PDB file of C-alpha atoms in Angstrom:
ATOM      1  CA  MET A1142      84.679  95.561  95.355  1.00 92.00           C
ATOM      2  CA  THR A1143      87.859  97.562  94.884  1.00 95.00           C
ATOM      3  CA  ILE A1144      91.143  96.008  95.990  1.00 96.00           C
ATOM      4  CA  THR A1145      94.581  97.569  96.447  1.00 97.00           C
ATOM      5  CA  ILE A1146      97.531  95.200  96.197  1.00 97.00           C
ATOM      6  CA  VAL A1147     100.369  96.599  98.338  1.00 97.00           C
ATOM      7  CA  VAL A1148     103.850  95.467  97.272  1.00 97.00           C
ATOM      8  CA  PRO A1149     106.826  96.513  99.467  1.00 95.00           C
ATOM      9  CA  CYS A1150     110.055  96.657  97.446  1.00 95.00           C
ATOM     10  CA  TYR A1151     113.703  96.940  98.417  1.00 94.00           C
ATOM     11  CA  ASN A1152     116.339  96.667  95.673  1.00 93.00           C
ATOM     12  CA  GLU A1153     114.095  94.545  93.459  1.00 93.00           C
ATOM     13  CA  GLN A1154     115.180  95.818  90.033  1.00 93.00           C
ATOM     14  CA  GLU A1155     115.878  92.296  88.728  1.00 93.00           C
ATOM     15  CA  VAL A1156     112.467  90.836  89.509  1.00 92.00           C
ATOM     16  CA  LEU A1157     110.209  93.905  89.468  1.00 95.00           C
ATOM     17  CA  PRO A1158     109.438  94.113  85.697  1.00 95.00           C
ATOM     18  CA  TRP A1159     108.326  90.476  85.743  1.00 95.00           C
ATOM     19  CA  SER A1160     106.304  91.020  88.933  1.00 95.00           C
ATOM     20  CA  ILE A1161     104.527  94.038  87.477  1.00 96.00           C
ATOM     21  CA  ALA A1162     103.520  92.061  84.394  1.00 95.00           C
ATOM     22  CA  GLN A1163     102.255  89.171  86.532  1.00 95.00           C
ATOM     23  CA  LEU A1164     100.233  91.442  88.800  1.00 96.00           C
ATOM     24  CA  LEU A1165      98.712  93.346  85.874  1.00 95.00           C
ATOM     25  CA  SER A1166      97.608  90.007  84.445  1.00 95.00           C
ATOM     26  CA  LEU A1167      96.139  89.168  87.853  1.00 95.00           C
ATOM     27  CA  THR A1168      94.062  92.373  87.916  1.00 95.00           C
ATOM     28  CA  ASP A1169      92.543  91.433  84.552  1.00 93.00           C
ATOM     29  CA  ARG A1170      91.735  87.952  85.821  1.00 93.00           C
ATOM     30  CA  LEU A1171      90.196  89.368  89.007  1.00 92.00           C
ATOM     31  CA  ARG A1172      87.948  91.577  86.936  1.00 92.00           C
ATOM     32  CA  HIS A1173      86.915  88.616  84.787  1.00 90.00           C
ATOM     33  CA  ASP A1174      86.457  86.006  87.553  1.00 91.00           C
ATOM     34  CA  THR A1175      85.019  88.018  90.445  1.00 90.00           C
ATOM     35  CA  GLY A1176      84.101  91.412  88.974  1.00 90.00           C
ATOM     36  CA  ASP A1177      86.493  93.146  91.394  1.00 93.00           C
ATOM     37  CA  GLU A1178      88.647  96.103  90.388  1.00 94.00           C
ATOM     38  CA  ALA A1179      92.244  96.020  91.599  1.00 95.00           C
ATOM     39  CA  ARG A1180      95.018  98.591  91.760  1.00 96.00           C
ATOM     40  CA  LEU A1181      98.716  98.120  92.469  1.00 97.00           C
ATOM     41  CA  MET A1182     100.640 100.146  95.050  1.00 97.00           C
ATOM     42  CA  PHE A1183     104.412  99.616  95.035  1.00 97.00           C
ATOM     43  CA  VAL A1184     106.245 100.910  98.118  1.00 97.00           C
ATOM     44  CA  ASP A1185     109.923 101.645  97.547  1.00 97.00           C
ATOM     45  CA  ASP A1186     111.594 101.124 100.912  1.00 95.00           C
ATOM     46  CA  GLY A1187     114.627 103.328 100.287  1.00 93.00           C
ATOM     47  CA  SER A1188     116.089 101.212  97.477  1.00 94.00           C
ATOM     48  CA  THR A1189     119.551 102.077  96.177  1.00 93.00           C
ATOM     49  CA  ASP A1190     119.124 100.524  92.715  1.00 92.00           C
ATOM     50  CA  SER A1191     116.665 101.283  89.881  1.00 95.00           C
ATOM     51  CA  THR A1192     113.585 100.050  91.731  1.00 96.00           C
ATOM     52  CA  TRP A1193     111.949 103.483  91.934  1.00 96.00           C
ATOM     53  CA  ASP A1194     112.637 104.279  88.274  1.00 96.00           C
ATOM     54  CA  ILE A1195     110.890 101.051  87.270  1.00 97.00           C
ATOM     55  CA  ILE A1196     107.909 101.870  89.507  1.00 97.00           C
ATOM     56  CA  ALA A1197     107.682 105.427  88.162  1.00 96.00           C
ATOM     57  CA  GLN A1198     107.775 104.246  84.545  1.00 96.00           C
ATOM     58  CA  ALA A1199     105.094 101.637  85.219  1.00 96.00           C
ATOM     59  CA  ALA A1200     102.887 104.199  86.978  1.00 96.00           C
ATOM     60  CA  ALA A1201     103.212 106.587  84.038  1.00 95.00           C
ATOM     61  CA  LYS A1202     102.231 103.824  81.629  1.00 94.00           C
ATOM     62  CA  HIS A1203      99.364 102.211  83.563  1.00 94.00           C
ATOM     63  CA  ASP A1204      96.552 104.036  85.378  1.00 92.00           C
ATOM     64  CA  GLY A1205      96.135 101.113  87.762  1.00 93.00           C
ATOM     65  CA  ILE A1206      99.660 101.439  89.180  1.00 96.00           C
ATOM     66  CA  SER A1207     100.881 103.908  91.783  1.00 96.00           C
ATOM     67  CA  GLY A1208     104.068 104.220  93.775  1.00 96.00           C
ATOM     68  CA  LEU A1209     105.113 105.365  97.220  1.00 96.00           C
ATOM     69  CA  LYS A1210     108.761 106.288  97.718  1.00 97.00           C
ATOM     70  CA  LEU A1211     109.986 106.285 101.298  1.00 96.00           C
ATOM     71  CA  ALA A1212     112.771 108.704 102.156  1.00 95.00           C
ATOM     72  CA  HIS A1213     114.813 106.061 103.940  1.00 92.00           C
ATOM     73  CA  ASN A1214     114.957 102.311 104.378  1.00 93.00           C
ATOM     74  CA  VAL A1215     112.651 101.605 107.325  1.00 91.00           C
ATOM     75  CA  GLY A1216     112.318  97.833 107.019  1.00 88.00           C
ATOM     76  CA  HIS A1217     109.766  95.492 105.512  1.00 90.00           C
ATOM     77  CA  GLN A1218     107.152  95.797 108.286  1.00 90.00           C
ATOM     78  CA  ASN A1219     107.146  99.603 108.250  1.00 92.00           C
ATOM     79  CA  ALA A1220     107.061  99.707 104.449  1.00 94.00           C
ATOM     80  CA  LEU A1221     104.087  97.372 104.482  1.00 94.00           C
ATOM     81  CA  TRP A1222     102.401  99.531 107.109  1.00 95.00           C
ATOM     82  CA  ALA A1223     103.008 102.645 104.989  1.00 95.00           C
ATOM     83  CA  GLY A1224     101.383 101.089 101.926  1.00 95.00           C
ATOM     84  CA  ILE A1225      98.302 100.005 103.874  1.00 95.00           C
ATOM     85  CA  GLU A1226      98.020 103.308 105.735  1.00 95.00           C
ATOM     86  CA  GLN A1227      98.149 105.334 102.514  1.00 95.00           C
ATOM     87  CA  THR A1228      95.601 103.235 100.599  1.00 95.00           C
ATOM     88  CA  TYR A1229      93.051 101.513 102.838  1.00 95.00           C
ATOM     89  CA  ARG A1230      90.610 104.459 102.919  1.00 94.00           C
ATOM     90  CA  GLU A1231      90.333 104.488  99.121  1.00 93.00           C
ATOM     91  CA  CYS A1232      89.391 100.826  98.612  1.00 95.00           C
ATOM     92  CA  ASP A1233      87.238  98.084 100.070  1.00 96.00           C
ATOM     93  CA  ALA A1234      90.146  95.741 100.789  1.00 97.00           C
ATOM     94  CA  THR A1235      93.946  95.708 100.770  1.00 97.00           C
ATOM     95  CA  VAL A1236      96.181  92.723 100.149  1.00 97.00           C
ATOM     96  CA  SER A1237      99.912  92.611 100.826  1.00 95.00           C
ATOM     97  CA  ILE A1238     102.390  90.486  98.902  1.00 95.00           C
ATOM     98  CA  ASP A1239     106.177  90.522  98.520  1.00 93.00           C
ATOM     99  CA  ALA A1240     107.681  91.755  95.247  1.00 92.00           C
ATOM    100  CA  ASP A1241     109.296  88.424  94.379  1.00 91.00           C
ATOM    101  CA  LEU A1242     105.816  86.813  94.127  1.00 91.00           C
ATOM    102  CA  GLN A1243     107.035  83.582  95.695  1.00 88.00           C
ATOM    103  CA  ASP A1244     103.670  83.685  97.424  1.00 90.00           C
ATOM    104  CA  ASP A1245     101.198  82.643  94.721  1.00 90.00           C
ATOM    105  CA  SER A1246      99.468  85.816  93.535  1.00 92.00           C
ATOM    106  CA  LEU A1247      96.577  83.771  92.093  1.00 93.00           C
ATOM    107  CA  ALA A1248      95.535  83.021  95.679  1.00 94.00           C
ATOM    108  CA  ILE A1249      94.320  86.640  95.808  1.00 95.00           C
ATOM    109  CA  ILE A1250      91.331  85.564  93.705  1.00 95.00           C
ATOM    110  CA  ASP A1251      90.305  83.067  96.392  1.00 95.00           C
ATOM    111  CA  MET A1252      90.922  85.701  99.062  1.00 96.00           C
ATOM    112  CA  ALA A1253      88.552  88.087  97.272  1.00 95.00           C
ATOM    113  CA  ARG A1254      85.858  85.398  97.203  1.00 95.00           C
ATOM    114  CA  HIS A1255      86.201  84.853 100.963  1.00 96.00           C
ATOM    115  CA  VAL A1256      85.863  88.603 101.577  1.00 96.00           C
ATOM    116  CA  ALA A1257      82.756  88.665  99.394  1.00 94.00           C
ATOM    117  CA  GLN A1258      81.343  85.940 101.649  1.00 95.00           C
ATOM    118  CA  GLY A1259      81.889  88.034 104.780  1.00 94.00           C
ATOM    119  CA  ALA A1260      85.488  87.524 105.904  1.00 96.00           C
ATOM    120  CA  ASP A1261      87.372  90.606 107.095  1.00 97.00           C
ATOM    121  CA  ILE A1262      90.840  89.037 107.128  1.00 97.00           C
ATOM    122  CA  VAL A1263      92.019  86.265 104.811  1.00 97.00           C
ATOM    123  CA  TYR A1264      95.400  84.663 105.509  1.00 95.00           C
ATOM    124  CA  GLY A1265      97.594  83.098 102.858  1.00 94.00           C
ATOM    125  CA  ILE A1266      99.036  79.870 104.285  1.00 91.00           C
ATOM    126  CA  ARG A1267     101.985  78.145 102.623  1.00 87.00           C
ATOM    127  CA  ARG A1268     101.095  74.510 102.037  1.00 82.00           C
ATOM    128  CA  ARG A1269     104.601  73.400 101.046  1.00 71.00           C
ATOM    129  CA  ARG A1270     108.045  75.043 100.823  1.00 61.00           C
ATOM    130  CA  GLN A1271     109.740  72.623  98.438  1.00 64.00           C
ATOM    131  CA  THR A1272     111.414  75.422  96.466  1.00 61.00           C
ATOM    132  CA  ASP A1273     113.254  76.726  99.554  1.00 62.00           C
ATOM    133  CA  THR A1274     116.744  75.549 100.388  1.00 62.00           C
ATOM    134  CA  TRP A1275     117.076  73.030 103.198  1.00 62.00           C
ATOM    135  CA  PHE A1276     118.460  75.684 105.543  1.00 59.00           C
ATOM    136  CA  LYS A1277     115.752  78.224 104.683  1.00 63.00           C
ATOM    137  CA  ARG A1278     112.981  75.663 105.088  1.00 63.00           C
ATOM    138  CA  THR A1279     114.360  74.245 108.344  1.00 67.00           C
ATOM    139  CA  SER A1280     115.024  77.631 109.940  1.00 63.00           C
ATOM    140  CA  ALA A1281     111.594  78.941 108.920  1.00 62.00           C
ATOM    141  CA  GLN A1282     109.827  75.921 110.374  1.00 67.00           C
ATOM    142  CA  ALA A1283     111.845  76.233 113.574  1.00 66.00           C
ATOM    143  CA  PHE A1284     110.816  79.893 113.804  1.00 64.00           C
ATOM    144  CA  TYR A1285     107.109  79.058 113.506  1.00 63.00           C
ATOM    145  CA  ARG A1286     107.380  76.298 116.097  1.00 67.00           C
ATOM    146  CA  ILE A1287     109.069  78.659 118.551  1.00 64.00           C
ATOM    147  CA  MET A1288     106.477  81.355 117.885  1.00 63.00           C
ATOM    148  CA  ARG A1289     103.656  78.883 118.509  1.00 64.00           C
ATOM    149  CA  THR A1290     105.125  78.142 121.934  1.00 66.00           C
ATOM    150  CA  VAL A1291     105.107  81.828 122.946  1.00 62.00           C
ATOM    151  CA  ASP A1292     101.940  82.839 121.048  1.00 62.00           C
ATOM    152  CA  ARG A1293      99.384  80.130 120.374  1.00 66.00           C
ATOM    153  CA  ASN A1294      97.502  82.404 117.971  1.00 71.00           C
ATOM    154  CA  MET A1295     100.434  82.452 115.542  1.00 72.00           C
ATOM    155  CA  LEU A1296      99.518  80.821 112.229  1.00 81.00           C
ATOM    156  CA  TYR A1297     101.981  78.198 111.063  1.00 76.00           C
ATOM    157  CA  ASN A1298     103.547  78.972 107.653  1.00 79.00           C
ATOM    158  CA  HIS A1299     101.815  82.350 107.308  1.00 83.00           C
ATOM    159  CA  ALA A1300     104.027  85.287 106.381  1.00 82.00           C
ATOM    160  CA  ASP A1301     102.651  88.721 105.404  1.00 88.00           C
ATOM    161  CA  PHE A1302     100.447  87.573 102.525  1.00 94.00           C
ATOM    162  CA  ARG A1303      96.920  88.521 103.611  1.00 95.00           C
ATOM    163  CA  MET A1304      93.839  90.475 102.590  1.00 97.00           C
ATOM    164  CA  MET A1305      92.052  92.854 104.958  1.00 97.00           C
ATOM    165  CA  THR A1306      88.834  94.782 104.548  1.00 97.00           C
ATOM    166  CA  ARG A1307      88.765  98.516 105.171  1.00 96.00           C
ATOM    167  CA  ARG A1308      87.446  98.158 108.713  1.00 96.00           C
ATOM    168  CA  ALA A1309      90.081  95.553 109.587  1.00 96.00           C
ATOM    169  CA  ALA A1310      92.833  97.797 108.179  1.00 96.00           C
ATOM    170  CA  HIS A1311      91.399 100.762 110.093  1.00 96.00           C
ATOM    171  CA  ALA A1312      91.538  98.724 113.304  1.00 96.00           C
ATOM    172  CA  LEU A1313      95.141  97.768 112.551  1.00 95.00           C
ATOM    173  CA  MET A1314      96.066 101.433 112.221  1.00 94.00           C
ATOM    174  CA  GLN A1315      95.018 101.991 115.846  1.00 93.00           C
ATOM    175  CA  TYR A1316      98.034 100.057 117.111  1.00 90.00           C
ATOM    176  CA  PRO A1317     100.670 102.615 118.153  1.00 87.00           C
ATOM    177  CA  GLU A1318     103.759 100.449 118.651  1.00 83.00           C
ATOM    178  CA  ARG A1319     106.934 100.972 116.609  1.00 79.00           C
ATOM    179  CA  ASN A1320     108.312  97.465 117.197  1.00 77.00           C
ATOM    180  CA  MET A1321     105.907  95.878 114.762  1.00 79.00           C
ATOM    181  CA  PHE A1322     105.300  92.231 114.088  1.00 80.00           C
ATOM    182  CA  LEU A1323     102.272  92.345 111.823  1.00 86.00           C
ATOM    183  CA  ARG A1324     101.760  88.577 111.733  1.00 83.00           C
ATOM    184  CA  GLY A1325     100.975  88.716 115.429  1.00 81.00           C
ATOM    185  CA  ILE A1326      99.154  92.059 115.551  1.00 86.00           C
ATOM    186  CA  VAL A1327      96.641  91.219 112.801  1.00 90.00           C
ATOM    187  CA  ARG A1328      95.546  88.047 114.610  1.00 86.00           C
ATOM    188  CA  GLN A1329      94.681  90.168 117.652  1.00 85.00           C
ATOM    189  CA  LEU A1330      92.092  92.216 115.747  1.00 91.00           C
ATOM    190  CA  GLY A1331      89.384  89.644 116.313  1.00 86.00           C
ATOM    191  CA  PHE A1332      87.479  90.041 113.040  1.00 93.00           C
ATOM    192  CA  HIS A1333      86.026  87.176 111.027  1.00 95.00           C
ATOM    193  CA  GLU A1334      88.881  85.226 109.451  1.00 95.00           C
ATOM    194  CA  ALA A1335      89.387  82.816 106.573  1.00 95.00           C
ATOM    195  CA  MET A1336      92.409  80.999 105.157  1.00 95.00           C
ATOM    196  CA  VAL A1337      93.678  80.241 101.672  1.00 95.00           C
ATOM    197  CA  TYR A1338      96.336  77.580 101.082  1.00 94.00           C
ATOM    198  CA  TYR A1339      98.924  77.698  98.292  1.00 91.00           C
ATOM    199  CA  ASP A1340     102.312  76.324  97.279  1.00 87.00           C
ATOM    200  CA  ARG A1341     105.309  78.620  97.556  1.00 79.00           C
ATOM    201  CA  THR A1342     107.205  79.022  94.267  1.00 76.00           C
ATOM    202  CA  ALA A1343     110.859  79.691  93.496  1.00 69.00           C
ATOM    203  CA  ARG A1344     112.192  83.238  93.138  1.00 61.00           C
ATOM    204  CA  THR A1345     112.547  84.047  89.434  1.00 61.00           C
ATOM    205  CA  ALA A1346     115.282  86.686  89.780  1.00 59.00           C
ATOM    206  CA  GLY A1347     117.300  88.639  92.317  1.00 54.00           C
ATOM    207  CA  GLU A1348     118.291  87.569  95.817  1.00 61.00           C
ATOM    208  CA  SER A1349     116.372  87.073  99.031  1.00 58.00           C
ATOM    209  CA  LYS A1350     116.242  90.195 101.207  1.00 54.00           C
ATOM    210  CA  TYR A1351     116.219  88.057 104.357  1.00 55.00           C
ATOM    211  CA  PRO A1352     119.698  86.603 104.898  1.00 56.00           C
ATOM    212  CA  LEU A1353     120.520  84.757 108.118  1.00 56.00           C
ATOM    213  CA  GLY A1354     121.227  87.911 110.133  1.00 60.00           C
ATOM    214  CA  LYS A1355     117.903  89.517 109.266  1.00 59.00           C
ATOM    215  CA  MET A1356     116.037  86.280 109.850  1.00 61.00           C
ATOM    216  CA  ILE A1357     117.465  86.022 113.369  1.00 63.00           C
ATOM    217  CA  SER A1358     116.696  89.684 114.088  1.00 64.00           C
ATOM    218  CA  PHE A1359     113.142  89.280 112.793  1.00 60.00           C
ATOM    219  CA  SER A1360     112.671  86.183 114.939  1.00 61.00           C
ATOM    220  CA  VAL A1361     113.840  88.009 118.062  1.00 64.00           C
ATOM    221  CA  ASP A1362     111.489  90.921 117.279  1.00 65.00           C
ATOM    222  CA  GLY A1363     108.588  88.554 116.799  1.00 60.00           C
ATOM    223  CA  ILE A1364     109.175  86.670 120.024  1.00 63.00           C
ATOM    224  CA  THR A1365     109.813  89.697 122.227  1.00 61.00           C
ATOM    225  CA  SER A1366     106.947  91.723 120.727  1.00 64.00           C
ATOM    226  CA  PHE A1367     104.282  89.242 121.750  1.00 61.00           C
ATOM    227  CA  SER A1368     105.509  87.382 124.794  1.00 62.00           C
ATOM    228  CA  THR A1369     107.336  87.772 128.079  1.00 61.00           C
ATOM    229  CA  ALA A1370     108.405  84.132 127.836  1.00 65.00           C
ATOM    230  CA  PRO A1371     112.121  85.046 127.503  1.00 69.00           C
ATOM    231  CA  LEU A1372     111.904  86.934 130.788  1.00 66.00           C
ATOM    232  CA  LYS A1373     110.369  83.868 132.413  1.00 67.00           C
ATOM    233  CA  PHE A1374     113.149  81.863 130.831  1.00 71.00           C
ATOM    234  CA  ILE A1375     115.626  83.795 132.983  1.00 69.00           C
ATOM    235  CA  THR A1376     113.957  82.386 136.100  1.00 67.00           C
ATOM    236  CA  PHE A1377     114.026  78.823 134.826  1.00 73.00           C
ATOM    237  CA  ALA A1378     117.602  79.245 133.578  1.00 72.00           C
ATOM    238  CA  GLY A1379     118.618  80.541 136.978  1.00 69.00           C
ATOM    239  CA  LEU A1380     116.998  77.579 138.696  1.00 70.00           C
ATOM    240  CA  ALA A1381     118.623  75.152 136.273  1.00 76.00           C
ATOM    241  CA  MET A1382     122.033  76.750 136.781  1.00 72.00           C
ATOM    242  CA  THR A1383     121.516  76.575 140.528  1.00 70.00           C
ATOM    243  CA  LEU A1384     120.926  72.838 140.269  1.00 75.00           C
ATOM    244  CA  VAL A1385     124.018  72.459 138.101  1.00 74.00           C
ATOM    245  CA  ALA A1386     125.970  74.518 140.604  1.00 71.00           C
ATOM    246  CA  LEU A1387     124.793  72.302 143.467  1.00 73.00           C
ATOM    247  CA  VAL A1388     125.992  69.219 141.623  1.00 78.00           C
ATOM    248  CA  THR A1389     129.261  71.005 140.862  1.00 72.00           C
ATOM    249  CA  ILE A1390     129.619  72.024 144.502  1.00 71.00           C
ATOM    250  CA  ILE A1391     129.124  68.469 145.723  1.00 78.00           C
ATOM    251  CA  THR A1392     131.591  67.122 143.155  1.00 75.00           C
ATOM    252  CA  ALA A1393     134.124  69.857 143.855  1.00 70.00           C
ATOM    253  CA  LEU A1394     133.859  69.368 147.626  1.00 71.00           C
ATOM    254  CA  ALA A1395     134.390  65.644 147.204  1.00 76.00           C
ATOM    255  CA  GLU A1396     137.496  66.359 145.128  1.00 71.00           C
ATOM    256  CA  HIS A1397     138.622  68.938 147.688  1.00 66.00           C
ATOM    257  CA  PHE A1398     138.386  66.632 150.703  1.00 72.00           C
ATOM    258  CA  SER A1399     140.115  63.862 148.796  1.00 73.00           C
ATOM    259  CA  GLY A1400     143.020  66.229 148.273  1.00 66.00           C
ATOM    260  CA  LYS A1401     142.906  66.152 144.483  1.00 66.00           C
ATOM    261  CA  THR A1402     142.427  69.884 143.884  1.00 60.00           C
ATOM    262  CA  ILE A1403     144.449  73.051 144.242  1.00 62.00           C
ATOM    263  CA  GLU A1404     143.459  75.201 147.212  1.00 65.00           C
ATOM    264  CA  GLY A1405     140.845  77.801 146.227  1.00 65.00           C
ATOM    265  CA  TRP A1406     139.928  76.062 142.976  1.00 65.00           C
ATOM    266  CA  THR A1407     136.561  74.811 144.249  1.00 64.00           C
ATOM    267  CA  SER A1408     135.074  78.149 145.287  1.00 67.00           C
ATOM    268  CA  LEU A1409     136.448  79.940 142.240  1.00 74.00           C
ATOM    269  CA  LEU A1410     135.052  77.408 139.764  1.00 69.00           C
ATOM    270  CA  VAL A1411     131.573  77.325 141.264  1.00 68.00           C
ATOM    271  CA  SER A1412     131.312  81.098 141.635  1.00 73.00           C
ATOM    272  CA  LEU A1413     132.447  81.894 138.093  1.00 76.00           C
ATOM    273  CA  TRP A1414     130.156  79.444 136.318  1.00 69.00           C
ATOM    274  CA  PHE A1415     127.097  80.094 138.427  1.00 71.00           C
ATOM    275  CA  ILE A1416     127.139  83.856 138.756  1.00 75.00           C
ATOM    276  CA  GLY A1417     128.510  84.512 135.279  1.00 72.00           C
ATOM    277  CA  GLY A1418     125.949  82.336 133.521  1.00 70.00           C
ATOM    278  CA  VAL A1419     122.898  83.639 135.365  1.00 72.00           C
ATOM    279  CA  VAL A1420     123.865  87.303 135.174  1.00 76.00           C
ATOM    280  CA  THR A1421     124.848  87.236 131.508  1.00 73.00           C
ATOM    281  CA  THR A1422     121.655  85.479 130.464  1.00 72.00           C
ATOM    282  CA  GLY A1423     119.485  87.745 132.556  1.00 75.00           C
ATOM    283  CA  VAL A1424     121.098  90.978 131.395  1.00 77.00           C
ATOM    284  CA  GLY A1425     120.974  89.935 127.745  1.00 74.00           C
ATOM    285  CA  ILE A1426     117.296  89.056 127.682  1.00 76.00           C
ATOM    286  CA  THR A1427     116.242  91.999 129.818  1.00 79.00           C
ATOM    287  CA  GLY A1428     118.281  94.282 127.575  1.00 76.00           C
ATOM    288  CA  VAL A1429     116.222  93.292 124.551  1.00 75.00           C
ATOM    289  CA  TYR A1430     113.033  94.406 126.289  1.00 78.00           C
ATOM    290  CA  VAL A1431     114.624  97.613 127.582  1.00 79.00           C
ATOM    291  CA  GLY A1432     115.728  98.387 124.031  1.00 76.00           C
ATOM    292  CA  LYS A1433     112.163  97.959 122.811  1.00 75.00           C
ATOM    293  CA  ILE A1434     110.866 100.268 125.528  1.00 79.00           C
ATOM    294  CA  TYR A1435     113.502 102.830 124.484  1.00 76.00           C
ATOM    295  CA  THR A1436     112.288 102.669 120.872  1.00 74.00           C
ATOM    296  CA  GLU A1437     108.629 102.976 121.844  1.00 77.00           C
ATOM    297  CA  VAL A1438     108.894 105.927 124.226  1.00 81.00           C
ATOM    298  CA  LYS A1439     110.678 108.086 121.644  1.00 78.00           C
ATOM    299  CA  ARG A1440     107.566 107.882 119.422  1.00 82.00           C
ATOM    300  CA  ARG A1441     109.514 108.636 116.263  1.00 82.00           C
ATOM    301  CA  PRO A1442     107.616 108.605 112.931  1.00 88.00           C
ATOM    302  CA  ARG A1443     107.547 105.217 111.239  1.00 87.00           C
ATOM    303  CA  TYR A1444     108.472 106.651 107.852  1.00 90.00           C
ATOM    304  CA  PHE A1445     108.667 109.738 105.642  1.00 93.00           C
ATOM    305  CA  ILE A1446     107.511 109.861 102.025  1.00 93.00           C
TER     306      ILE A1446
END
């Protein structure tokens, strides 16, 4: 079996030389343990540092390494898509892993064994996240819990570390949406699945490319891409605010008739809190979905090489 390991990279000059060495060692071990041949495909997602120079030098030195340079930064999900789209026809299976290798690359060996036994998709599941900071670990776990409430098929503690056979990757390429959340899309394919568990390791160099702002944005994309639950939330929020308003009305009327309020204060208070809260919440959530529709209908290319 031939395997292509797709590695999306964005400003990874500090960690990339180490990652390349580790992955080259992995390809040798794959050949020895399972008899599989593996190649490396590094996707430069519009980096502004020396990431592409490092990839180009490694590709010139090793036949098993190739690089894909995107013309502009299009985000992790699109970069991952580009790597799979450009390679899946030339191999039996593709596996995606982040450049920092915090996801244990040795788990790829177990993934290959599951594919040999008939699995089309093998998910890498993080067993523990002890190397993450408290905030990173807590926020990530909260994200997975929320996602499980809106999409029961979501795998807990699975990121984008997975192996797919050629037919599974081909099926994935049939999805036309631009607002991509691959963790959710891949689970909808319906092919035979398997899971490999591993411990997440610490980053050896460089900084995380998912600060708080990006984490929140990614979470919103994930939730709104696979569920209309936020739209339903508007209804429940409206009902809840109505109940609060009724209590406020009763309290305000009691204060009014007891002569403890300024004339006009009651109606103004109730109206502002009730209408303002419901409308703002509704417009905000609906706006997210309208924005996604706007992105989809334009049908712009996902990336340029």
